[in-house]
Coordinates of C-alpha atoms in Angstrom, one line a residue:
X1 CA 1.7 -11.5 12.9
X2 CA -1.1 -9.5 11.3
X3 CA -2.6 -7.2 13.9
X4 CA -6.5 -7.4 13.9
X5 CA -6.9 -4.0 15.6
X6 CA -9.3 -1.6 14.1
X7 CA -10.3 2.1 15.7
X8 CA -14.0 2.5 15.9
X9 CA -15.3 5.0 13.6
X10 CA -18.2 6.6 13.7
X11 CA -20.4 9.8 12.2
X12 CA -22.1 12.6 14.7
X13 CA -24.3 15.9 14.3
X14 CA -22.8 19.1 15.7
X15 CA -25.4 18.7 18.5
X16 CA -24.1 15.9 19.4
X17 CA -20.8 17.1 19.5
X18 CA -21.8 19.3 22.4
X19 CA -22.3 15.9 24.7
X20 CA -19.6 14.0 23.9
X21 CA -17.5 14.3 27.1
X22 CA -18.6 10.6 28.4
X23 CA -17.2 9.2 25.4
X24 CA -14.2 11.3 24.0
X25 CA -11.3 13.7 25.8
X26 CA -10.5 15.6 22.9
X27 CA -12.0 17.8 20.1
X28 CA -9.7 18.2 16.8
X29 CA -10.3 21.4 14.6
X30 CA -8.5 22.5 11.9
X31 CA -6.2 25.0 10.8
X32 CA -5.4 26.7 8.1
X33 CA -2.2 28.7 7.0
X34 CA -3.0 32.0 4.9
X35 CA -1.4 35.5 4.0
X36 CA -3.1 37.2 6.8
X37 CA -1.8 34.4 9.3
X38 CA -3.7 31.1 10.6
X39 CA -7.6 30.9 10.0
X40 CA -9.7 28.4 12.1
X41 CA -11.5 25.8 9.7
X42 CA -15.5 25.4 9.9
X43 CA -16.1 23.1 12.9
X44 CA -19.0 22.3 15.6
X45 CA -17.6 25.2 18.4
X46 CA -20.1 27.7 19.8
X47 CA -20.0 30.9 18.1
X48 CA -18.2 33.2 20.8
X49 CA -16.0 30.0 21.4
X50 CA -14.3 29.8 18.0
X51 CA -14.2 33.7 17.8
X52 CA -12.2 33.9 20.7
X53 CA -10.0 30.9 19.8
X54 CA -9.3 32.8 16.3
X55 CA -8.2 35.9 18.2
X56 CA -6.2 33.4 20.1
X57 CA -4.6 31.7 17.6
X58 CA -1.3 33.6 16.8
X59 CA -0.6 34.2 21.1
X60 CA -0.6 30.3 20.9
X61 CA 1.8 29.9 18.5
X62 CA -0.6 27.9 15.9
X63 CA 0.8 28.3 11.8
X64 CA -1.4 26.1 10.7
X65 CA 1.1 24.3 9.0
X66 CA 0.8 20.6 7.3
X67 CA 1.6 18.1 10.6
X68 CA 1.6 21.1 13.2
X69 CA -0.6 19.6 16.4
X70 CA -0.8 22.0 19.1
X71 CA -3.1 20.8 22.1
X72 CA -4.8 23.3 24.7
X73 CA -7.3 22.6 27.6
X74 CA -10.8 22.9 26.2
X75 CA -13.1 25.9 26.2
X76 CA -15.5 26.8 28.9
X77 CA -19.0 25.5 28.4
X78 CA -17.4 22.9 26.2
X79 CA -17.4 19.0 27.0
X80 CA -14.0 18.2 25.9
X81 CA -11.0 18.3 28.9
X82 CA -8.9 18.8 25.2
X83 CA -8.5 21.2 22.4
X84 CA -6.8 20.0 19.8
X85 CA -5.7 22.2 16.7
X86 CA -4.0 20.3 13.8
X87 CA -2.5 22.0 10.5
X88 CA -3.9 21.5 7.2
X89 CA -1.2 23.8 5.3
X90 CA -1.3 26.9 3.1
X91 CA -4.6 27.6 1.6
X92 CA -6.2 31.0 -0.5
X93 CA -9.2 32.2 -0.7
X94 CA -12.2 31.5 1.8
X95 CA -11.8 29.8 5.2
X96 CA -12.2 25.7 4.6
X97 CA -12.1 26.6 0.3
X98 CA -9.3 24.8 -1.2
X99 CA -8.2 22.2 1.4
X100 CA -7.6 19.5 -0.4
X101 CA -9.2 15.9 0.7
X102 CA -5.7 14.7 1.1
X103 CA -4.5 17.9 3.5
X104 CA -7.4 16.4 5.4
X105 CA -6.6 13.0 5.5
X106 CA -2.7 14.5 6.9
X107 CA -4.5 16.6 9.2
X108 CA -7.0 14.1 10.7
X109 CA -4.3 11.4 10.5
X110 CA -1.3 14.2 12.5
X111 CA -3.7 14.7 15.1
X112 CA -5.0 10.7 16.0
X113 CA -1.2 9.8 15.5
X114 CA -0.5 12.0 18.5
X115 CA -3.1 11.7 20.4
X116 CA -1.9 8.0 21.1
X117 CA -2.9 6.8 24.7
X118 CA -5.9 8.6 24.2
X119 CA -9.2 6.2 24.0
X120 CA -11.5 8.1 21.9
X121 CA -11.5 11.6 19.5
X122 CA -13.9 13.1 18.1
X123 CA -13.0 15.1 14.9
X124 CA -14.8 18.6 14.2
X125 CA -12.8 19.0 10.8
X126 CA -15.2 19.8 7.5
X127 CA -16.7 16.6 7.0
X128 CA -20.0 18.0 4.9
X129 CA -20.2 15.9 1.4
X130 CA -19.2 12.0 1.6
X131 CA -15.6 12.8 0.1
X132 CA -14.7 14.7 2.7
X133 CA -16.0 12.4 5.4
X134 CA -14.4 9.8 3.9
X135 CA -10.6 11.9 4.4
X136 CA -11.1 12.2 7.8
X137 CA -12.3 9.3 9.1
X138 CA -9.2 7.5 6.5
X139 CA -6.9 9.5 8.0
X140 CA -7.9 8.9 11.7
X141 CA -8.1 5.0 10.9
X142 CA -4.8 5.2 9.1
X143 CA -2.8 6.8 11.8
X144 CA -4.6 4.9 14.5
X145 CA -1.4 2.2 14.4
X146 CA 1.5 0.8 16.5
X147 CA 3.8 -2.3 15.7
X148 CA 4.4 -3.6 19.2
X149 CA 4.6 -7.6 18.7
X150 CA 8.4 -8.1 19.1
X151 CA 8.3 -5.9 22.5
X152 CA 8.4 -7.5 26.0
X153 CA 5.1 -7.9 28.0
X154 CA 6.3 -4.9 29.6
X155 CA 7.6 -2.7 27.4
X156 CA 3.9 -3.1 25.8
X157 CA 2.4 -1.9 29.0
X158 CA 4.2 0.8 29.2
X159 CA 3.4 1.5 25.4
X160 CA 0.5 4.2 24.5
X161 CA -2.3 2.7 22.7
X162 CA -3.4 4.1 19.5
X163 CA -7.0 5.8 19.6
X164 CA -9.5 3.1 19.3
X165 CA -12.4 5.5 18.5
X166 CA -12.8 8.6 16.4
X167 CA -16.2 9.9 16.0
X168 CA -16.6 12.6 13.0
X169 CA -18.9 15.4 13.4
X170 CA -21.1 15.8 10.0
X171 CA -24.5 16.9 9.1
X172 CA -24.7 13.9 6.7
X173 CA -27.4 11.4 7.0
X174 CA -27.0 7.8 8.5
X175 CA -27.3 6.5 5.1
X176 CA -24.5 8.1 3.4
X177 CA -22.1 8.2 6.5
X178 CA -22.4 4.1 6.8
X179 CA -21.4 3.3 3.8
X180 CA -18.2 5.8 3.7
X181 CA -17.2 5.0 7.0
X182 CA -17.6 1.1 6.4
X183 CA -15.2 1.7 3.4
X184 CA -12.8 3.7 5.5
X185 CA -12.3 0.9 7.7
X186 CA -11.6 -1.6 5.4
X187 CA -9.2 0.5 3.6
X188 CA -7.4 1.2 6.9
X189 CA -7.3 -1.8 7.9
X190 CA -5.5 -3.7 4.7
X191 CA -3.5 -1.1 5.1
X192 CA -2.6 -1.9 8.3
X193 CA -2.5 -5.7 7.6
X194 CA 0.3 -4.6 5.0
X195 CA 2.3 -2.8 7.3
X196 CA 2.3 -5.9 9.8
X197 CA 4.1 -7.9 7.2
X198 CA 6.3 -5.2 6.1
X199 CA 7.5 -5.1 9.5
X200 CA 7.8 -8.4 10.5
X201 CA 11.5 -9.5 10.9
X202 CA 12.7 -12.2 8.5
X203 CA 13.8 -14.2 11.6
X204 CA 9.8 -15.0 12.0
X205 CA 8.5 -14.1 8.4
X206 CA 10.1 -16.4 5.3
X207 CA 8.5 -18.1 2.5
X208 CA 6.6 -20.8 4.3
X209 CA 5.6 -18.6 7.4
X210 CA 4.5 -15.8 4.3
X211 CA 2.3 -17.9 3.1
X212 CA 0.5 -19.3 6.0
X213 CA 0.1 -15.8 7.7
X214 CA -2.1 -15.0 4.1
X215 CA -3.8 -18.2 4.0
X216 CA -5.1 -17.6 7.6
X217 CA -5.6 -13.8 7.0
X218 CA -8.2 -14.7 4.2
X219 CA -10.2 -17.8 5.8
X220 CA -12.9 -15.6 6.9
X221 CA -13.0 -14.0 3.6
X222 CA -14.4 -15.3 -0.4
X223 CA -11.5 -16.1 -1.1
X224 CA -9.7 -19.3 -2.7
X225 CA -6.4 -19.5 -1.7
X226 CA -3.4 -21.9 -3.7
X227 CA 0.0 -22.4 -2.4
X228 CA 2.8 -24.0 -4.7
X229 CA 6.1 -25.5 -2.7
X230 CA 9.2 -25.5 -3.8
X231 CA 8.4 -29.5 -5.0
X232 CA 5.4 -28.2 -7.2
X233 CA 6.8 -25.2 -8.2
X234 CA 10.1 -27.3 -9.5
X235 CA 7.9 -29.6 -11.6
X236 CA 5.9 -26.9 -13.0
X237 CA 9.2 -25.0 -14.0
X238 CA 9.1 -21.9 -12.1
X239 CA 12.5 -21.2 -12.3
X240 CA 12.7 -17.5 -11.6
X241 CA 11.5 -18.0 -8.0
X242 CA 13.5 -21.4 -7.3
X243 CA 16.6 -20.3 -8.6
X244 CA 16.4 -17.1 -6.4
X245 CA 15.9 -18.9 -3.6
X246 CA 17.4 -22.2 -3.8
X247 CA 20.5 -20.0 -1.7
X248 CA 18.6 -20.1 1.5
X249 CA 17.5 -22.7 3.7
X250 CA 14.3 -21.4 3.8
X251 CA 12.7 -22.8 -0.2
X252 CA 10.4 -20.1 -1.7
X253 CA 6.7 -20.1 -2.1
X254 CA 4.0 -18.8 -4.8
X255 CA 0.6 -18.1 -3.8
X256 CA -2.5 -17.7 -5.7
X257 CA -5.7 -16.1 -4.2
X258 CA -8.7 -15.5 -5.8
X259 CA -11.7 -13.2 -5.0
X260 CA -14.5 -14.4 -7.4
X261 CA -17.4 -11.6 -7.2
X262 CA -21.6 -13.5 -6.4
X263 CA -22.3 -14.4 -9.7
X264 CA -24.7 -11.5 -11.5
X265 CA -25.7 -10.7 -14.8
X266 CA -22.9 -8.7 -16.1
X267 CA -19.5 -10.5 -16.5
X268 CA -17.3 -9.1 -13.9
X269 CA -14.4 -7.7 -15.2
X270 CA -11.1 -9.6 -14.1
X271 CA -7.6 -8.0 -12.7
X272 CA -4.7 -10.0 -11.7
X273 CA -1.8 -8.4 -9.5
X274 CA 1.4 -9.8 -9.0
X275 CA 3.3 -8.7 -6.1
X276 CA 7.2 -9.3 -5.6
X277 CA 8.1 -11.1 -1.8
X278 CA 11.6 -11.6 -1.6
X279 CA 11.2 -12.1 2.6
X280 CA 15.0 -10.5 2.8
X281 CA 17.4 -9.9 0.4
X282 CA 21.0 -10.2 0.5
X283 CA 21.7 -9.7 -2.7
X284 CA 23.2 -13.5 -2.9
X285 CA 26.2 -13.9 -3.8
X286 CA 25.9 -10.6 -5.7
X287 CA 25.8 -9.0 -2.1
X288 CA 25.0 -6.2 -0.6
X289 CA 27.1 -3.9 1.6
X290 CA 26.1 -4.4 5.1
X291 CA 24.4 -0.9 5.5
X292 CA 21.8 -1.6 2.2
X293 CA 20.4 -4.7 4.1
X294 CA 18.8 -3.4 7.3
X295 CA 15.7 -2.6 5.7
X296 CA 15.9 -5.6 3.4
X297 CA 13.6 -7.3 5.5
X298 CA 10.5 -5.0 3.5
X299 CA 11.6 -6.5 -0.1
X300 CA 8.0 -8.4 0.0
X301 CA 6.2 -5.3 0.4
X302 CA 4.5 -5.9 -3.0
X303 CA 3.3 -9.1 -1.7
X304 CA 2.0 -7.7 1.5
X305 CA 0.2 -4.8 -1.1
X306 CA -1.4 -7.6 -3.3
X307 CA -2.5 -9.9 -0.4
X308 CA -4.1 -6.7 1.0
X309 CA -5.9 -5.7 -1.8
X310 CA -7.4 -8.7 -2.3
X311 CA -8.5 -9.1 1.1
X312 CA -10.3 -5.7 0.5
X313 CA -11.8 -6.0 -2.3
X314 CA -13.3 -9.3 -0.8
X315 CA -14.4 -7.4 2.1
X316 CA -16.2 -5.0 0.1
X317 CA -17.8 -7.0 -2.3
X318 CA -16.5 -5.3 -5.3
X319 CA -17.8 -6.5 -8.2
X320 CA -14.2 -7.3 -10.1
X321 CA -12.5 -10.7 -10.2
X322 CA -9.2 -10.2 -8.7
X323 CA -6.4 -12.7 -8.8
X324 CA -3.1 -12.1 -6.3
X325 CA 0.0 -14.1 -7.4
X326 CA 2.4 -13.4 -4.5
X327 CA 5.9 -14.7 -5.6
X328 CA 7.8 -15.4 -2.1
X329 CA 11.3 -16.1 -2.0
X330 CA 14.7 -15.3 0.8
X331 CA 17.7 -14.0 -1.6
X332 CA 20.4 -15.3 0.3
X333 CA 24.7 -16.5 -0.3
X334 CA 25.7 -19.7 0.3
X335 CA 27.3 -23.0 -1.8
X336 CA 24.0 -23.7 -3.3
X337 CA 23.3 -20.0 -4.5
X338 CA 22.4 -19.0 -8.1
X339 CA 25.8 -17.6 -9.2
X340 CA 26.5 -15.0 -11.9
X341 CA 26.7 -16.3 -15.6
X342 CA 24.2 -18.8 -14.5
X343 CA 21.4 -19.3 -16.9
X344 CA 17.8 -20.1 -15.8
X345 CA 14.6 -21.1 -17.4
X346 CA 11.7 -19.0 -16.4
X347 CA 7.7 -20.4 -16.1
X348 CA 7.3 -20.5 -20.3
X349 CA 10.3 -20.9 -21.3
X350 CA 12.2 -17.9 -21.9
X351 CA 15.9 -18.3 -20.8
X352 CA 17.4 -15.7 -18.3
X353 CA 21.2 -15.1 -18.1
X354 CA 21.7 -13.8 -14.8
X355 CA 24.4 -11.0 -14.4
X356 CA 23.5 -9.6 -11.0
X357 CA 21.8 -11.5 -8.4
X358 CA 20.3 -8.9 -6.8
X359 CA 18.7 -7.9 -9.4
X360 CA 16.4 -10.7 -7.9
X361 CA 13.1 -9.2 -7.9
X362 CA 12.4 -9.5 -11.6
X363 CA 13.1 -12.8 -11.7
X364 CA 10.3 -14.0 -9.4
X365 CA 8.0 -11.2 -11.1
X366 CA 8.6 -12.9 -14.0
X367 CA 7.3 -16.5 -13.2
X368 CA 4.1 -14.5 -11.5
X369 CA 3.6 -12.2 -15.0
X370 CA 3.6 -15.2 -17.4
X371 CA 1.7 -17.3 -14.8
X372 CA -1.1 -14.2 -14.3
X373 CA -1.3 -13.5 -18.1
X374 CA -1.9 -17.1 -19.3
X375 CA -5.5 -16.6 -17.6
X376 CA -5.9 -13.6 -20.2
X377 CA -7.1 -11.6 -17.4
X378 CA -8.8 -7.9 -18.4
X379 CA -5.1 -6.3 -17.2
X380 CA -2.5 -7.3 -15.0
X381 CA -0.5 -5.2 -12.6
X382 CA 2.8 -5.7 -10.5
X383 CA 3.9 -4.0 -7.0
X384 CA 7.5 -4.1 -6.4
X385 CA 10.3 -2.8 -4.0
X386 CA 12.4 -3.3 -7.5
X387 CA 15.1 -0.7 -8.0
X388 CA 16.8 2.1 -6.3
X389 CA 16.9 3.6 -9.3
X390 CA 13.2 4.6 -8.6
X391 CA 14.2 6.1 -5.5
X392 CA 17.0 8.6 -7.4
X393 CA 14.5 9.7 -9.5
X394 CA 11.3 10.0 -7.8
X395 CA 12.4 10.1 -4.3
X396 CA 11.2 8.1 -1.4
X397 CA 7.5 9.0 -1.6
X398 CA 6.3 8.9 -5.1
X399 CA 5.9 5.5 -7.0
X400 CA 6.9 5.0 -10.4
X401 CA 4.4 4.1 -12.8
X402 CA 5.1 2.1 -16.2
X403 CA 3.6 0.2 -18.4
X404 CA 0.5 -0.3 -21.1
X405 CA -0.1 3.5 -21.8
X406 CA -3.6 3.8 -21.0
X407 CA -3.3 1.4 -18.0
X408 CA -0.2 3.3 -16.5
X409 CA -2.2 6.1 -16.7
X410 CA -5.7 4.8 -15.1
X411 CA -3.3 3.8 -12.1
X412 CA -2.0 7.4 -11.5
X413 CA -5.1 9.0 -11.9
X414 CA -6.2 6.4 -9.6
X415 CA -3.2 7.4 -7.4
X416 CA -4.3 11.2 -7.2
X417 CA -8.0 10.1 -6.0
X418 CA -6.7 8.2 -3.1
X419 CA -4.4 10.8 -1.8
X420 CA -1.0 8.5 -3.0
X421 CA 2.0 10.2 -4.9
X422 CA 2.6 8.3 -8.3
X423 CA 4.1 9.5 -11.0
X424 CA 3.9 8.1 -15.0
X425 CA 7.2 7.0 -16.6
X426 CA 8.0 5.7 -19.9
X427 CA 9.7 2.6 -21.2
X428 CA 12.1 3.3 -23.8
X429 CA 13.5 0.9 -26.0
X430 CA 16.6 1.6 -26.0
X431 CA 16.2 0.2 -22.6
X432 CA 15.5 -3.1 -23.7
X433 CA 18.2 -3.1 -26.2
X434 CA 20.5 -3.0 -23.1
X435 CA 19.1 -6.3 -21.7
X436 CA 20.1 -8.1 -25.3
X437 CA 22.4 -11.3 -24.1
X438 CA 24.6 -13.4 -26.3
X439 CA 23.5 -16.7 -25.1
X440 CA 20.3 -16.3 -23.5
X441 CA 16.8 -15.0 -24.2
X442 CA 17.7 -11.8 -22.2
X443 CA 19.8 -10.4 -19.3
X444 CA 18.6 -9.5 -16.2
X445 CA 20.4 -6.5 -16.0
X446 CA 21.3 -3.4 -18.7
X447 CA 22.0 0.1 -18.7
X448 CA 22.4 1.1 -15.1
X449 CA 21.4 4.4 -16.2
X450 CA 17.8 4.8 -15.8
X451 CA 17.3 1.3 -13.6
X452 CA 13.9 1.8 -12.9
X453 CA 12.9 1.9 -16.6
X454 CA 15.1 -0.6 -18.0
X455 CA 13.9 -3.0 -15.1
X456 CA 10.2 -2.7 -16.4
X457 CA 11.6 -3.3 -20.2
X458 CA 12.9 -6.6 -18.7
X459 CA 9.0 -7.2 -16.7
X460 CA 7.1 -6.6 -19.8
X461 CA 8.9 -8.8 -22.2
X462 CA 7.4 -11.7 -19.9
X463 CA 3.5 -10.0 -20.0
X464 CA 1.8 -12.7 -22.6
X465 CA 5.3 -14.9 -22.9
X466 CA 3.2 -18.2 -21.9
X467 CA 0.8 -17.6 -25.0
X468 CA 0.9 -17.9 -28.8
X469 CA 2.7 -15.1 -30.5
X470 CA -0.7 -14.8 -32.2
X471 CA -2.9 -14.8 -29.2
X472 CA -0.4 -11.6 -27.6
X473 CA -0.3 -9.8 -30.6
X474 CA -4.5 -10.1 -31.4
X475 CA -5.3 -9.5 -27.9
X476 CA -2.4 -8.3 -25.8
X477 CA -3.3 -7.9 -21.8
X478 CA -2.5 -4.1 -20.5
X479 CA -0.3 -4.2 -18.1
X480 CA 1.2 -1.9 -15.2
X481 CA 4.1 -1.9 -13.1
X482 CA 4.7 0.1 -10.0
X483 CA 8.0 0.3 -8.4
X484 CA 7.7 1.3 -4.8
X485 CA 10.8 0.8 -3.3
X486 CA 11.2 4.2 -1.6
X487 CA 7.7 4.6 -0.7
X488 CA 6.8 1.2 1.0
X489 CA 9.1 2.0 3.8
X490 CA 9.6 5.0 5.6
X491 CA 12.9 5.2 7.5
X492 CA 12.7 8.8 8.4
X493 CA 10.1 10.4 10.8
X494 CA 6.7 9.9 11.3
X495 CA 4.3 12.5 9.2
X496 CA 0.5 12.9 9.2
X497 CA -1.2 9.3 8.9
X498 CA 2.4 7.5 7.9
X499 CA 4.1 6.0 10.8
X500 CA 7.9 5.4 10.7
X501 CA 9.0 1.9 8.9
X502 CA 6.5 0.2 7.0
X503 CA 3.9 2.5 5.3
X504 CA 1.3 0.4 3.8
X505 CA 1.2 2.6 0.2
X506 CA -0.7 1.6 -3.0
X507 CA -3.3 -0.3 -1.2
X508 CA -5.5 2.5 -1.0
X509 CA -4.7 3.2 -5.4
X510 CA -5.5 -0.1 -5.9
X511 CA -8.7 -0.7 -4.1
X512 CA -9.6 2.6 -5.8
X513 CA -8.4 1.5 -9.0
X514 CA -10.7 -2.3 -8.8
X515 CA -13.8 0.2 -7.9
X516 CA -13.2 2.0 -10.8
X517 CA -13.3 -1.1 -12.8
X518 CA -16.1 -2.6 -11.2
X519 CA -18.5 -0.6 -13.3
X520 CA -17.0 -1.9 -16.4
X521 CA -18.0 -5.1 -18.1
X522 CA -15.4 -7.4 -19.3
X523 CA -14.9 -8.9 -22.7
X524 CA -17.6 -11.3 -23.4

């Protein structure tokens, strides 16, 4: 179901701005809002033009508020049929000081997002050193997206087709604008392929289907691709995602894909990410009320994220092995379904007495931690819709962070320099005390207080639980966890570059994240 529809970006001169009517119908600029009212960005319009646009600007109703998109015929002497002012939000200072890269990214991304049916844009927003280029053009890509496959042939017809081409007016030179915009594209578009999983319906995307739509997705890529069934994942013992699915009809899946950077000099420094798929969850026989499962069907956004990421990184030649372990399973109630009280064997060993059975999503993480971490990779990180709890405490647009201190930490800084909302959380252990069982290794659920964190206690007793006790504690592998449940699905209104439904976030942290490590050597 992965859409392979990518918006054309390119990089102009404000000369060229000036001839662009053959190839684009409207001219974005932005907006600021300030104490002395709304203040035109720097853009490519004539002098007396953008003067008399300023003077203009308050008679037109423009705030310049984050997401405001006001459209206006375009000025005389200018080849655009379409003005197009969109918002950037409160700033101080000088005109185009202090807008940050991400109110440009919104800004770009409000403007393309409603400018749908339109072919072509081109965007006259400050776009003068490569970071800001690269906000724009991210933003245009990112909001350049529809979900349209389950629509009749004519309700698709009738459908307005996102922008297929924004062009980005810069005084850059050709050899810094390719590069940036080559990256924007690939970022936009695993973002993309992300959402197009996320919003697939569990009626045409389970286990099996899962894991086919990755395996094709990454045939023209580097990348190696393993798939265990539920035969090989039984004789292997990988009991967390068999006994979470062995409920459905549908038998759960684990996938391995590996990117392996062109062999160089340097050891390339290795990552693993583990992403939870349950395809939909009930909540098995521990189930749900009917209201809590109608988004159910983006529990394997963490899959989607990893698949993604991998598939960028690929794309870009990073130089970082990166190892995806998407764990793929349908939580579902029936005669065969693990009950409460059961007590399961996860890959390893360790024994899990299983209170809740929605509490599922650990489970499954917990085969794919111990499998990832028995390669001794140089850190390991999990994406998961895992807890509401995450949602109560952070909301439903910031993910929760937690893990190896200094990992946790790389990730949120990573977070900030992609534009993403992620905030750090601790791991107390009096959290893990509450998962202590009486007849089992541990419980999968504890205190109820504070779910997000005692659900990442659980997670990081299986981190280095398929090696020696001697082999953790000498050399133990940093790990991170990040718990999106709130912000992988957006089930509200549309908002800058973030469509309603499925949202696509912590691919862009990630792929930031693996370019930050590509310039560090691994362990020899």
């Amino acid at each position: 179901m992965i859409n392979d529809f990518s918006p054309v970006l390119t990089a102009i001169t404000p000369a060229q701005s000036q001839h662009r009517s053959q190839d684009s119908s409207a001219l974005v600029i932005g907006v600021s809002s300030t104490d002395e009212g709304p203040v035109l960005l720097p853009n490519p319009l004539p002098d007396a033009g953008a003067r008399a646009l300023a003077d203009s600007l308050e008679a037109l109703g423009v705030t310049g508020a984050a997401d405001e998109v006001v459209r206006i015929p375009g000025l005389d002497r200018l080849p655009f049929p379409l003005l197009v002012l969109t918002g950037v939000g409160r700033i101080t200072g000088e005109p185009g000081a202090g807008v940050s890269h991400e109110a440009l990214r919104r800004a770009a991304g409000a403007a393309v997002r409603q400018l749908s049916g339109t072919r072509s844009v081109t965007l006259g927003l400050p776009a003068e050193t490569p970071e800001l280029l690269a906000a724009v053009a991210e933003g245009a890509a990112l909001a350049a997206y529809s979900f349209t496959a389950f629509r009749s042939a004519d309700a698709r017809q009738k459908a307005k087709n996102p922008v297929e081409g924004a062009a980005v007016v810069t005084s850059l030179k050709p050899k810094v604008t390719g590069p940036v915009l080559k990256r924007a594209a690939a970022v936009a578009r695993a973002v993309r392929a992300t959402r197009d999983l996320v919003n697939t319906p569990p009626s045409h995307l389970f286990p099996a289907s899962f894991a086919e739509e990755v395996s094709q997705a990454m045939q023209p890529l580097a990348v190696k691709v393993t798939v265990w069934d539920e035969r090989r994942l039984e004789k292997e013992g990988f009991g967390g995602l068999l006994n979470v699915g062995m409920g459905s009809s549908r038998p759960p899946r684990l996938v391995k894909l590996e990117y392996t950077p062109a062999k160089g000099a340097r050891r390339a420094p290795h990552v693993a990410l583990v992403g939870k798929g349950i395809t939909f969850d009930s909540g098995g026989l521990s189930l749900k009320p009917p209201t809590s499962m109608t988004t159910m069907k983006s529990d394997m956004a963490g899959a989607a994220t990893v698949a993604s990421v991998v598939a960028a990184a690929a794309e870009l030649e990073l130089p970082v092995k990166v190892t995806g372990w998407l764990c793929m399973a349908e939580n579902m109630p029936s005669a065969t379904a693990q009950r409460p009280s059961d007590v399961i064997t996860i890959y390893g060993g360790k024994t899990v007495e299983v209170m809740n059975t929605d509490a599922e999503g650990r489970l499954v993480l917990a085969d794919g931690l111990v499998a990832a971490t028995d390669e001794t990779p140089d850190a390991v990180i999990d994406v998961a819709t895992l807890t509401g709890a995450q949602m109560i405490a952070l909301g439903s647009r910031t993910t929760g962070v937690l893990g190896t201190e200094a990992l946790r930490d790389e990730i949120v800084s990573a977070s900030d320099a992609s534009g993403e909302a992620a905030w750090a959380m601790p791991i107390p252990e009096n959290q893990r005390a509450s998962l202590d069982s009486t007849i089992a290794d541990i419980s999968n659920v504890g205190d109820r207080f504070g779910g997000m964190l005692t659900a990442a206690a659980f997670l990081r007793d299986f981190v280095d639980a398929g090696r020696t006790p001697a082999e953790a504690k000498d050399a133990p592998t940093p790990w991170a966890h990040l718990d999106i449940a709130g912000p992988s699905f957006n089930d509200s209104g549309a908002y800058g570059y973030t469509p309603k439904d499925a949202t696509g976030v912590m691919v862009r942290t990630l792929v930031t994240y693996l370019e930050g490590r590509a310039g560090q050597e691994g362990p020899k």
